mmCIF file of C-alpha atoms and ligand atoms in Angstrom:
data_model
loop_
_atom_site.group_PDB
_atom_site.id
_atom_site.type_symbol
_atom_site.label_atom_id
_atom_site.label_comp_id
_atom_site.label_asym_id
_atom_site.label_seq_id
_atom_site.Cartn_x
_atom_site.Cartn_y
_atom_site.Cartn_z
ATOM 1 C CA UNK A 261 31.420 -182.402 75.940
ATOM 2 C CA UNK A 262 35.174 -182.360 75.810
ATOM 3 C CA UNK A 263 35.435 -178.890 74.312
ATOM 4 C CA UNK A 264 37.766 -176.517 76.097
ATOM 5 C CA UNK A 265 36.444 -173.153 77.176
ATOM 6 C CA UNK A 266 38.182 -169.846 77.763
ATOM 7 C CA UNK A 267 39.145 -170.536 81.367
ATOM 8 C CA UNK A 268 39.618 -166.825 81.999
ATOM 9 C CA UNK A 269 35.842 -166.672 82.390
ATOM 10 C CA UNK A 270 36.352 -168.459 85.713
ATOM 11 C CA UNK A 271 37.963 -165.256 86.969
ATOM 12 C CA UNK A 272 34.829 -163.157 86.383
ATOM 13 C CA UNK A 273 32.117 -162.533 88.932
ATOM 14 C CA UNK A 274 29.083 -164.700 88.223
ATOM 15 C CA UNK A 275 26.960 -161.869 86.795
ATOM 16 C CA UNK A 276 27.726 -158.578 85.113
ATOM 17 C CA UNK A 277 27.023 -155.794 87.633
ATOM 18 C CA UNK A 278 23.825 -154.462 86.067
ATOM 19 C CA UNK A 279 22.504 -157.972 85.392
ATOM 20 C CA UNK A 280 22.966 -158.774 89.080
ATOM 21 C CA UNK A 281 21.056 -155.625 90.041
ATOM 22 C CA UNK A 282 18.204 -156.490 87.655
ATOM 23 C CA UNK A 283 18.068 -159.983 89.110
ATOM 24 C CA UNK A 284 17.695 -158.584 92.631
ATOM 25 C CA UNK A 285 15.011 -156.087 91.552
ATOM 26 C CA UNK A 286 13.018 -158.826 89.816
ATOM 27 C CA UNK A 287 13.191 -161.002 92.928
ATOM 28 C CA UNK A 288 12.154 -158.095 95.173
ATOM 29 C CA UNK A 289 9.215 -157.255 92.892
ATOM 30 C CA UNK A 290 8.023 -160.858 92.928
ATOM 31 C CA UNK A 291 7.981 -160.782 96.706
ATOM 32 C CA UNK A 292 6.560 -157.227 96.972
ATOM 33 C CA UNK A 293 4.108 -156.838 94.119
ATOM 34 C CA UNK A 294 2.754 -153.457 95.305
ATOM 35 C CA UNK A 295 6.194 -151.828 95.693
ATOM 36 C CA UNK A 296 6.499 -148.519 93.843
ATOM 37 C CA UNK A 297 10.149 -148.783 92.856
ATOM 38 C CA UNK A 298 12.124 -145.737 91.707
ATOM 39 C CA UNK A 299 15.136 -146.644 89.593
ATOM 40 C CA UNK A 300 18.265 -144.567 90.025
ATOM 41 C CA UNK A 301 20.481 -147.546 89.192
ATOM 42 C CA UNK A 302 21.758 -148.103 85.657
ATOM 43 C CA UNK A 303 22.510 -144.879 83.816
ATOM 44 C CA UNK A 304 19.713 -145.268 81.297
ATOM 45 C CA UNK A 305 18.051 -142.153 79.913
ATOM 46 C CA UNK A 306 14.306 -141.534 80.260
ATOM 47 C CA UNK A 307 13.678 -138.571 77.937
ATOM 48 C CA UNK A 308 12.711 -139.436 74.347
ATOM 49 C CA UNK A 309 14.925 -138.714 71.364
ATOM 50 C CA UNK A 310 14.978 -135.117 70.141
ATOM 51 C CA UNK A 311 12.930 -133.897 67.175
ATOM 52 C CA UNK A 312 15.991 -133.217 65.030
ATOM 53 C CA UNK A 313 17.217 -136.760 65.669
ATOM 54 C CA UNK A 314 13.837 -138.389 65.040
ATOM 55 C CA UNK A 315 13.275 -136.416 61.823
ATOM 56 C CA UNK A 316 16.632 -137.612 60.502
ATOM 57 C CA UNK A 317 15.912 -141.183 61.598
ATOM 58 C CA UNK A 318 12.533 -141.224 59.821
ATOM 59 C CA UNK A 319 13.909 -139.597 56.682
ATOM 60 C CA UNK A 320 16.785 -142.084 56.488
ATOM 61 C CA UNK A 321 14.467 -145.034 57.199
ATOM 62 C CA UNK A 322 12.243 -143.896 54.322
ATOM 63 C CA UNK A 323 15.307 -143.740 52.073
ATOM 64 C CA UNK A 324 15.939 -147.381 52.923
ATOM 65 C CA UNK A 325 12.468 -148.219 51.565
ATOM 66 C CA UNK A 326 13.068 -146.570 48.226
ATOM 67 C CA UNK A 327 14.853 -148.291 45.336
ATOM 68 C CA UNK A 328 16.828 -145.165 44.397
ATOM 69 C CA UNK A 329 18.080 -144.388 47.884
ATOM 70 C CA UNK A 330 18.293 -147.852 49.445
ATOM 71 C CA UNK A 331 21.704 -148.729 50.956
ATOM 72 C CA UNK A 332 23.170 -152.115 51.817
ATOM 73 C CA UNK A 333 26.123 -152.764 54.113
ATOM 74 C CA UNK A 334 27.396 -149.567 55.651
ATOM 75 C CA UNK A 335 31.161 -148.888 55.567
ATOM 76 C CA UNK A 336 32.776 -150.777 58.486
ATOM 77 C CA UNK A 337 34.313 -147.586 59.883
ATOM 78 C CA UNK A 338 31.332 -145.290 59.382
ATOM 79 C CA UNK A 339 29.895 -143.133 56.606
ATOM 80 C CA UNK A 340 31.988 -140.100 55.710
ATOM 81 C CA UNK A 341 29.067 -137.780 56.546
ATOM 82 C CA UNK A 342 29.112 -139.144 60.093
ATOM 83 C CA UNK A 343 32.887 -138.939 60.480
ATOM 84 C CA UNK A 344 32.732 -135.351 59.180
ATOM 85 C CA UNK A 345 30.099 -134.588 61.839
ATOM 86 C CA UNK A 346 32.379 -135.933 64.598
ATOM 87 C CA UNK A 347 35.344 -134.010 63.177
ATOM 88 C CA UNK A 348 33.293 -130.807 63.200
ATOM 89 C CA UNK A 349 32.052 -131.472 66.748
ATOM 90 C CA UNK A 350 35.661 -131.749 67.995
ATOM 91 C CA UNK A 351 36.454 -128.344 66.539
ATOM 92 C CA UNK A 352 34.304 -126.973 69.382
ATOM 93 C CA UNK A 353 37.136 -128.125 71.685
ATOM 94 C CA UNK A 354 39.819 -126.827 69.295
ATOM 95 C CA UNK A 355 40.739 -130.383 68.406
ATOM 96 C CA UNK A 356 41.562 -131.147 64.775
ATOM 97 C CA UNK A 357 40.878 -134.780 63.893
ATOM 98 C CA UNK A 358 41.978 -136.754 60.878
ATOM 99 C CA UNK A 359 38.903 -138.402 59.252
ATOM 100 C CA UNK A 360 40.818 -141.669 59.122
ATOM 101 C CA UNK A 361 41.223 -141.658 62.889
ATOM 102 C CA UNK A 362 37.434 -141.806 63.479
ATOM 103 C CA UNK A 363 35.569 -145.117 63.730
ATOM 104 C CA UNK A 364 31.784 -145.086 64.130
ATOM 105 C CA UNK A 365 30.517 -147.832 66.428
ATOM 106 C CA UNK A 366 27.351 -149.143 67.999
ATOM 107 C CA UNK A 367 28.297 -147.618 71.352
ATOM 108 C CA UNK A 368 31.242 -147.102 73.670
ATOM 109 C CA UNK A 369 30.678 -150.354 75.549
ATOM 110 C CA UNK A 370 31.391 -152.515 72.485
ATOM 111 C CA UNK A 371 34.595 -150.703 71.584
ATOM 112 C CA UNK A 372 35.808 -150.574 75.184
ATOM 113 C CA UNK A 373 35.220 -154.306 75.409
ATOM 114 C CA UNK A 374 36.678 -155.153 71.990
ATOM 115 C CA UNK A 375 39.772 -152.953 71.963
ATOM 116 C CA UNK A 376 41.672 -155.639 73.922
ATOM 117 C CA UNK A 377 41.711 -157.681 70.674
ATOM 118 C CA UNK A 378 44.459 -155.564 69.136
ATOM 119 C CA UNK A 379 46.874 -155.654 72.087
ATOM 120 C CA UNK A 380 49.151 -158.332 73.463
ATOM 121 C CA UNK A 381 49.756 -159.265 77.042
ATOM 122 C CA UNK A 382 50.605 -155.874 78.548
ATOM 123 C CA UNK A 383 50.314 -154.642 82.096
ATOM 124 C CA UNK A 384 46.870 -153.107 82.381
ATOM 125 C CA UNK A 385 46.096 -150.315 84.850
ATOM 126 C CA UNK A 386 42.451 -149.761 85.706
ATOM 127 C CA UNK A 387 41.039 -147.157 88.079
ATOM 128 C CA UNK A 388 39.331 -148.624 91.120
ATOM 129 C CA UNK A 389 36.396 -147.938 91.251
ATOM 130 C CA UNK A 390 35.402 -147.652 87.580
ATOM 131 C CA UNK A 391 32.980 -148.817 84.840
ATOM 132 C CA UNK A 392 33.205 -152.642 85.054
ATOM 133 C CA UNK A 393 33.704 -153.254 81.316
ATOM 134 C CA UNK A 394 37.425 -152.401 81.449
ATOM 135 C CA UNK A 395 38.088 -155.010 84.115
ATOM 136 C CA UNK A 396 35.796 -157.738 82.789
ATOM 137 C CA UNK A 397 37.045 -157.488 79.193
ATOM 138 C CA UNK A 398 40.684 -157.670 80.312
ATOM 139 C CA UNK A 399 39.915 -160.575 82.643
ATOM 140 C CA UNK A 400 38.277 -162.436 79.734
ATOM 141 C CA UNK A 401 41.522 -162.045 77.798
ATOM 142 C CA UNK A 402 43.671 -163.178 80.723
ATOM 143 C CA UNK A 403 45.535 -159.888 81.029
ATOM 144 C CA UNK A 404 47.764 -158.840 83.902
ATOM 145 C CA UNK A 405 45.591 -156.330 85.755
ATOM 146 C CA UNK A 406 46.700 -153.693 88.235
ATOM 147 C CA UNK A 407 44.620 -151.009 89.900
ATOM 148 C CA UNK A 408 45.041 -147.295 90.335
ATOM 149 C CA UNK A 409 43.078 -146.514 93.420
ATOM 150 C CA UNK A 410 40.566 -143.779 93.978
ATOM 151 C CA UNK A 411 39.484 -142.769 97.464
ATOM 152 C CA UNK A 412 38.194 -139.850 99.467
ATOM 153 C CA UNK A 413 41.844 -138.725 99.798
ATOM 154 C CA UNK A 414 42.215 -138.066 96.070
ATOM 155 C CA UNK A 415 38.519 -137.311 95.499
ATOM 156 C CA UNK A 416 38.387 -140.475 93.413
ATOM 157 C CA UNK A 417 40.754 -138.977 90.844
ATOM 158 C CA UNK A 418 43.937 -141.062 90.958
ATOM 159 C CA UNK A 419 47.066 -139.530 89.406
ATOM 160 C CA UNK A 420 50.114 -141.353 88.012
ATOM 161 C CA UNK A 421 52.441 -142.992 90.519
ATOM 162 C CA UNK A 422 56.021 -144.203 90.055
ATOM 163 C CA UNK A 423 55.067 -147.871 90.490
ATOM 164 C CA UNK A 424 53.145 -147.930 87.181
ATOM 165 C CA UNK A 425 55.302 -149.968 84.808
ATOM 166 C CA UNK A 426 56.574 -148.639 81.498
ATOM 167 C CA UNK A 427 54.827 -149.902 78.384
ATOM 168 C CA UNK A 428 51.434 -150.266 80.064
ATOM 169 C CA UNK A 429 47.857 -149.653 79.018
ATOM 170 C CA UNK A 430 46.054 -147.236 81.333
ATOM 171 C CA UNK A 431 42.276 -146.756 81.350
ATOM 172 C CA UNK A 432 40.850 -143.369 82.339
ATOM 173 C CA UNK A 433 37.265 -142.153 82.452
ATOM 174 C CA UNK A 434 36.377 -138.492 82.913
ATOM 175 C CA UNK A 435 33.760 -137.408 83.949
ATOM 176 C CA UNK A 436 34.142 -140.624 85.804
ATOM 177 C CA UNK A 437 31.675 -143.435 85.918
ATOM 178 C CA UNK A 438 30.760 -144.126 88.756
ATOM 179 C CA UNK A 439 32.138 -141.265 90.869
ATOM 180 C CA UNK A 440 31.274 -138.275 88.668
ATOM 181 C CA UNK A 441 34.705 -136.772 89.426
ATOM 182 C CA UNK A 442 36.425 -135.000 86.508
ATOM 183 C CA UNK A 443 40.076 -134.405 85.734
ATOM 184 C CA UNK A 444 41.034 -130.767 85.334
ATOM 185 C CA UNK A 445 43.357 -129.787 82.489
ATOM 186 C CA UNK A 446 46.516 -129.897 84.615
ATOM 187 C CA UNK A 447 45.568 -133.278 86.096
ATOM 188 C CA UNK A 448 44.881 -134.878 82.740
ATOM 189 C CA UNK A 449 48.151 -133.392 81.481
ATOM 190 C CA UNK A 450 49.929 -135.339 84.246
ATOM 191 C CA UNK A 451 48.524 -138.553 82.768
ATOM 192 C CA UNK A 452 49.381 -137.621 79.191
ATOM 193 C CA UNK A 453 52.933 -136.622 80.157
ATOM 194 C CA UNK A 454 53.262 -139.817 82.151
ATOM 195 C CA UNK A 455 52.147 -141.933 79.177
ATOM 196 C CA UNK A 456 54.486 -140.089 76.799
ATOM 197 C CA UNK A 457 57.468 -140.450 79.157
ATOM 198 C CA UNK A 458 56.747 -144.063 80.004
ATOM 199 C CA UNK A 459 55.964 -145.562 76.633
ATOM 200 C CA UNK A 460 52.388 -146.195 77.692
ATOM 201 C CA UNK A 461 48.987 -145.941 76.072
ATOM 202 C CA UNK A 462 45.856 -144.364 77.558
ATOM 203 C CA UNK A 463 42.373 -145.607 76.719
ATOM 204 C CA UNK A 464 40.207 -142.603 77.518
ATOM 205 C CA UNK A 465 36.463 -143.022 78.002
ATOM 206 C CA UNK A 466 34.747 -139.682 77.415
ATOM 207 C CA UNK A 467 31.152 -140.977 77.334
ATOM 208 C CA UNK A 468 29.997 -138.283 79.763
ATOM 209 C CA UNK A 469 31.835 -135.283 78.288
ATOM 210 C CA UNK A 470 28.640 -133.440 77.353
ATOM 211 C CA UNK A 471 27.719 -133.125 81.033
ATOM 212 C CA UNK A 472 30.714 -130.848 81.606
ATOM 213 C CA UNK A 473 29.478 -127.318 82.121
ATOM 214 C CA UNK A 474 32.611 -125.739 83.587
ATOM 215 C CA UNK A 475 35.577 -124.778 81.403
ATOM 216 C CA UNK A 476 37.947 -126.052 84.101
ATOM 217 C CA UNK A 477 37.617 -129.532 82.610
ATOM 218 C CA UNK A 478 38.622 -130.877 79.180
ATOM 219 C CA UNK A 479 35.939 -132.567 77.059
ATOM 220 C CA UNK A 480 38.497 -134.558 75.103
ATOM 221 C CA UNK A 481 41.943 -135.885 76.002
ATOM 222 C CA UNK A 482 43.171 -134.401 72.704
ATOM 223 C CA UNK A 483 42.817 -130.948 74.243
ATOM 224 C CA UNK A 484 46.043 -131.910 76.034
ATOM 225 C CA UNK A 485 49.219 -131.488 74.018
ATOM 226 C CA UNK A 486 50.838 -134.753 72.965
ATOM 227 C CA UNK A 487 47.740 -136.886 73.587
ATOM 228 C CA UNK A 488 47.439 -137.840 69.928
ATOM 229 C CA UNK A 489 50.621 -139.868 70.281
ATOM 230 C CA UNK A 490 49.512 -141.807 73.330
ATOM 231 C CA UNK A 491 45.710 -141.902 73.693
ATOM 232 C CA UNK A 492 42.687 -143.589 72.183
ATOM 233 C CA UNK A 493 39.382 -141.853 72.942
ATOM 234 C CA UNK A 494 36.073 -143.708 73.085
ATOM 235 C CA UNK A 495 32.785 -141.840 73.201
ATOM 236 C CA UNK A 496 29.072 -142.530 72.987
ATOM 237 C CA UNK A 497 25.780 -140.946 71.974
ATOM 238 C CA UNK A 498 23.964 -142.859 74.728
ATOM 239 C CA UNK A 499 23.973 -140.163 77.354
ATOM 240 C CA UNK A 500 24.702 -137.158 75.149
ATOM 241 C CA UNK A 501 21.792 -137.718 72.755
ATOM 242 C CA UNK A 502 19.691 -140.364 74.505
ATOM 243 C CA UNK A 503 20.842 -143.212 72.218
ATOM 244 C CA UNK A 504 20.864 -145.980 74.851
ATOM 245 C CA UNK A 505 18.183 -147.753 72.810
ATOM 246 C CA UNK A 506 19.351 -146.649 69.355
ATOM 247 C CA UNK A 507 23.080 -147.446 69.774
ATOM 248 C CA UNK A 508 25.833 -145.319 68.326
ATOM 249 C CA UNK A 509 29.248 -144.154 69.466
ATOM 250 C CA UNK A 510 32.709 -143.577 68.095
ATOM 251 C CA UNK A 511 36.336 -144.338 68.755
ATOM 252 C CA UNK A 512 39.257 -142.147 67.815
ATOM 253 C CA UNK A 513 42.586 -143.818 67.134
ATOM 254 C CA UNK A 514 45.070 -141.195 65.955
ATOM 255 C CA UNK A 515 47.367 -142.223 63.118
ATOM 256 C CA UNK A 516 50.311 -141.056 65.241
ATOM 257 C CA UNK A 517 50.044 -143.931 67.738
ATOM 258 C CA UNK A 518 52.619 -146.614 67.049
ATOM 259 C CA UNK A 519 53.000 -149.650 69.318
ATOM 260 C CA UNK A 520 55.713 -152.253 68.665
ATOM 261 C CA UNK A 521 56.285 -150.730 65.200
ATOM 262 C CA UNK A 522 52.599 -151.043 64.287
ATOM 263 C CA UNK A 523 50.187 -148.230 63.622
ATOM 264 C CA UNK A 524 47.359 -149.325 65.894
ATOM 265 C CA UNK A 525 44.825 -147.454 63.757
ATOM 266 C CA UNK A 526 45.569 -150.054 61.067
ATOM 267 C CA UNK A 527 45.135 -152.939 63.493
ATOM 268 C CA UNK A 528 41.734 -151.625 64.591
ATOM 269 C CA UNK A 529 40.724 -151.193 60.939
ATOM 270 C CA UNK A 530 41.674 -154.804 60.314
ATOM 271 C CA UNK A 531 39.825 -155.936 63.427
ATOM 272 C CA UNK A 532 36.664 -154.011 62.630
ATOM 273 C CA UNK A 533 36.596 -155.104 58.980
ATOM 274 C CA UNK A 534 36.671 -158.717 60.152
ATOM 275 C CA UNK A 535 34.324 -158.599 63.104
ATOM 276 C CA UNK A 536 32.005 -155.608 62.596
ATOM 277 C CA UNK A 537 29.649 -154.681 59.781
ATOM 278 C CA UNK A 538 29.125 -151.072 60.738
ATOM 279 C CA UNK A 539 26.257 -149.047 62.172
ATOM 280 C CA UNK A 540 22.998 -148.877 60.230
ATOM 281 C CA UNK A 541 22.414 -145.930 57.875
ATOM 282 C CA UNK A 542 19.338 -144.521 59.699
ATOM 283 C CA UNK A 543 21.165 -144.604 63.044
ATOM 284 C CA UNK A 544 24.205 -142.817 61.606
ATOM 285 C CA UNK A 545 21.922 -140.174 60.062
ATOM 286 C CA UNK A 546 20.258 -139.765 63.472
ATOM 287 C CA UNK A 547 23.649 -139.417 65.186
ATOM 288 C CA UNK A 548 24.773 -136.939 62.536
ATOM 289 C CA UNK A 549 21.622 -134.905 63.282
ATOM 290 C CA UNK A 550 22.462 -134.953 67.008
ATOM 291 C CA UNK A 551 25.709 -133.160 66.130
ATOM 292 C CA UNK A 552 24.120 -130.355 64.115
ATOM 293 C CA UNK A 553 23.648 -126.999 65.865
ATOM 294 C CA UNK A 554 19.929 -127.726 66.423
ATOM 295 C CA UNK A 555 20.655 -131.277 67.514
ATOM 296 C CA UNK A 556 23.275 -130.164 70.030
ATOM 297 C CA UNK A 557 20.922 -127.527 71.420
ATOM 298 C CA UNK A 558 18.097 -130.031 71.880
ATOM 299 C CA UNK A 559 20.431 -132.615 73.440
ATOM 300 C CA UNK A 560 21.801 -129.981 75.811
ATOM 301 C CA UNK A 561 18.230 -129.136 76.876
ATOM 302 C CA UNK A 562 17.812 -132.766 77.904
ATOM 303 C CA UNK A 563 21.128 -132.735 79.733
ATOM 304 C CA UNK A 564 20.043 -129.580 81.574
ATOM 305 C CA UNK A 565 16.859 -131.418 82.559
ATOM 306 C CA UNK A 566 18.896 -134.276 84.064
ATOM 307 C CA UNK A 567 21.206 -131.817 85.796
ATOM 308 C CA UNK A 568 18.209 -130.329 87.631
ATOM 309 C CA UNK A 569 17.744 -133.826 89.066
ATOM 310 C CA UNK A 570 21.444 -134.004 89.907
ATOM 311 C CA UNK A 571 21.084 -130.714 91.781
ATOM 312 C CA UNK A 572 18.058 -131.980 93.745
ATOM 313 C CA UNK A 573 20.035 -135.058 94.759
ATOM 314 C CA UNK A 574 23.301 -133.297 95.601
ATOM 315 C CA UNK A 575 21.473 -130.682 97.692
ATOM 316 C CA UNK A 576 20.187 -133.518 99.860
ATOM 317 C CA UNK A 577 23.740 -134.702 100.520
ATOM 318 C CA UNK A 578 24.807 -131.118 101.275
ATOM 319 C CA UNK A 579 21.905 -130.798 103.698
ATOM 320 C CA UNK A 580 22.781 -134.100 105.397
ATOM 321 C CA UNK A 581 26.502 -133.312 105.378
ATOM 322 C CA UNK A 582 27.298 -136.578 103.622
ATOM 323 C CA UNK A 583 30.500 -136.858 101.601
ATOM 324 C CA UNK A 584 29.818 -137.183 97.869
ATOM 325 C CA UNK A 585 31.428 -136.574 94.502
ATOM 326 C CA UNK A 586 29.825 -135.838 91.120
ATOM 327 C CA UNK A 587 26.439 -134.293 90.458
ATOM 328 C CA UNK A 588 27.967 -131.107 89.014
ATOM 329 C CA UNK A 589 29.582 -132.028 85.698
ATOM 330 C CA UNK A 590 28.245 -135.532 85.679
ATOM 331 C CA UNK A 591 24.881 -137.304 85.861
ATOM 332 C CA UNK A 592 26.179 -139.521 88.678
ATOM 333 C CA UNK A 593 26.297 -138.852 92.399
ATOM 334 C CA UNK A 594 28.616 -141.034 94.425
ATOM 335 C CA UNK A 595 28.250 -140.987 98.168
ATOM 336 C CA UNK A 596 29.379 -142.668 101.343
ATOM 337 C CA UNK A 597 26.844 -145.167 102.674
ATOM 338 C CA UNK A 598 25.392 -144.105 106.031
ATOM 339 C CA UNK A 599 26.415 -145.795 109.288
ATOM 340 C CA UNK A 600 29.431 -147.432 107.633
ATOM 341 C CA UNK A 601 27.152 -149.821 105.769
ATOM 342 C CA UNK A 602 28.686 -151.932 103.014
ATOM 343 C CA UNK A 603 27.544 -151.143 99.483
ATOM 344 C CA UNK A 604 25.352 -154.206 98.885
ATOM 345 C CA UNK A 605 23.977 -153.986 102.414
ATOM 346 C CA UNK A 606 22.892 -150.410 101.664
ATOM 347 C CA UNK A 607 21.457 -151.508 98.293
ATOM 348 C CA UNK A 608 19.175 -154.003 100.051
ATOM 349 C CA UNK A 609 18.367 -151.537 102.845
ATOM 350 C CA UNK A 610 17.400 -148.801 100.374
ATOM 351 C CA UNK A 611 15.359 -151.148 98.206
ATOM 352 C CA UNK A 612 13.479 -152.518 101.210
ATOM 353 C CA UNK A 613 12.946 -149.286 103.152
ATOM 354 C CA UNK A 614 12.569 -146.707 100.379
ATOM 355 C CA UNK A 615 11.902 -148.785 97.262
ATOM 356 C CA UNK A 616 14.743 -146.877 95.610
ATOM 357 C CA UNK A 617 17.316 -148.663 93.423
ATOM 358 C CA UNK A 618 20.881 -147.443 93.123
ATOM 359 C CA UNK A 619 24.177 -149.104 92.258
ATOM 360 C CA UNK A 620 26.459 -150.488 94.978
ATOM 361 C CA UNK A 621 29.905 -148.905 94.838
ATOM 362 C CA UNK A 622 31.571 -152.270 95.440
ATOM 363 C CA UNK A 623 30.297 -153.368 92.021
ATOM 364 C CA UNK A 624 32.753 -150.896 90.475
ATOM 365 C CA UNK A 625 35.781 -152.206 92.365
ATOM 366 C CA UNK A 626 37.047 -152.923 95.851
ATOM 367 C CA UNK A 627 37.743 -149.231 96.482
ATOM 368 C CA UNK A 628 34.047 -148.570 95.906
ATOM 369 C CA UNK A 629 33.121 -150.627 98.972
ATOM 370 C CA UNK A 630 31.098 -148.558 101.420
ATOM 371 C CA UNK A 631 29.974 -146.178 98.647
ATOM 372 C CA UNK A 632 26.893 -145.969 96.488
ATOM 373 C CA UNK A 633 25.983 -144.444 93.092
ATOM 374 C CA UNK A 634 22.683 -142.888 92.075
ATOM 375 C CA UNK A 635 21.829 -141.368 88.724
ATOM 376 C CA UNK A 636 19.967 -138.257 87.667
ATOM 377 C CA UNK A 637 18.408 -139.929 84.612
ATOM 378 C CA UNK A 638 14.913 -140.379 85.999
ATOM 379 C CA UNK A 639 12.098 -137.809 85.683
ATOM 380 C CA UNK A 640 11.868 -134.696 87.893
ATOM 381 C CA UNK A 641 8.805 -136.154 89.612
ATOM 382 C CA UNK A 642 10.417 -139.502 90.442
ATOM 383 C CA UNK A 643 13.686 -137.882 91.474
ATOM 384 C CA UNK A 644 11.839 -135.508 93.805
ATOM 385 C CA UNK A 645 9.993 -138.446 95.319
ATOM 386 C CA UNK A 646 13.281 -140.379 95.695
ATOM 387 C CA UNK A 647 14.842 -137.375 97.466
ATOM 388 C CA UNK A 648 11.940 -137.334 99.943
ATOM 389 C CA UNK A 649 12.296 -141.042 100.600
ATOM 390 C CA UNK A 650 16.079 -140.765 100.966
ATOM 391 C CA UNK A 651 15.760 -137.778 103.317
ATOM 392 C CA UNK A 652 13.918 -139.976 105.808
ATOM 393 C CA UNK A 653 16.587 -142.689 105.663
ATOM 394 C CA UNK A 654 19.884 -140.814 105.597
HETATM 395 C C1 MLT B 996 26.061 -147.245 83.838
HETATM 396 O O1 MLT B 996 25.021 -147.195 84.488
HETATM 397 O O2 MLT B 996 27.180 -147.333 84.373
HETATM 398 C C2 MLT B 996 25.972 -147.190 82.366
HETATM 399 O O3 MLT B 996 24.706 -146.876 81.953
HETATM 400 C C3 MLT B 996 26.329 -148.458 81.795
HETATM 401 C C4 MLT B 996 26.678 -148.301 80.363
HETATM 402 O O4 MLT B 996 26.806 -147.195 79.855
HETATM 403 O O5 MLT B 996 26.886 -149.347 79.761
#
């Protein structure tokens, strides 16, 4: 057929990282039917939704089955009750949000992938290694991509450098996926000041903020003065409230941000109204419930559960004297592959010799080569078993 395609897709790797991993697991399982595989790969939660969340979900679903309380299309930007809940949640960090700056979404991944729609052909700066959606979505749009490199030298927390061009878009993720490293207040301030002084915009992914337990680290970029003029924040209920299967998140685009004489909040409104029909009423009620005092408490109990796993895993790396980051204010542990193995080589080695699945660091960028990520999202029992298997191999 003589229909032209978006040729930028030729610049992508054949499979999305987690699809490639699933493909390899499926193949391994076919060849090794008895293998008892423990998955510490994709950051998918294993604990069920909390009672407060489920009660709200059921109540709202019942409302949808009643003539008096039935609702049709939700507002494209989210119900006011949900935006109010997000606004109230941010007060915990002393951040005052304008209701109009909050957009409820079906998860951070969609908004991170779609936000490119509202920008032109800017220089894009992406941490290396990082969550692959930033790179892939910018490649699909044919953007000019540059990397800000993380390494053992900067503990995988790159800071601004003078070669970053003015008028750029810079992606940041803290606590970082995949490395689990977090920017402290003064470090994040360096990025905000850099963006303000260099006419640049930060897209800040805070999907893992609820794993922060130390007050050395900001939960939101808006805790840093000036950030409302230069940063978009994108967050998710996936890890915070176990919504990986339910789908809800939010994006904050402050009214203060003006690019090329356009309020970008307005552009996103226009984009969403055209391409998005909002998040379903029951899901927004469930997400609202996750942000009540009871909801937060129950969600934090689940996070504490996962952090016990993170501790089990990080203690193994301490014991073996292996360099790692994360595992303290993050569900991810990022470590150096043993014997200078390459990331995918170690993936295959671990799968074959321990039946444990992780994520190869190289899948998050070239600077992830030789590193590996494991998650704390499995059960205590499976994590304990994985630690025993890893202990024999490392
Ligand atoms: C991950 O494992 O990096 C995440 O679960 C992926 C995601 O949040 O989309």
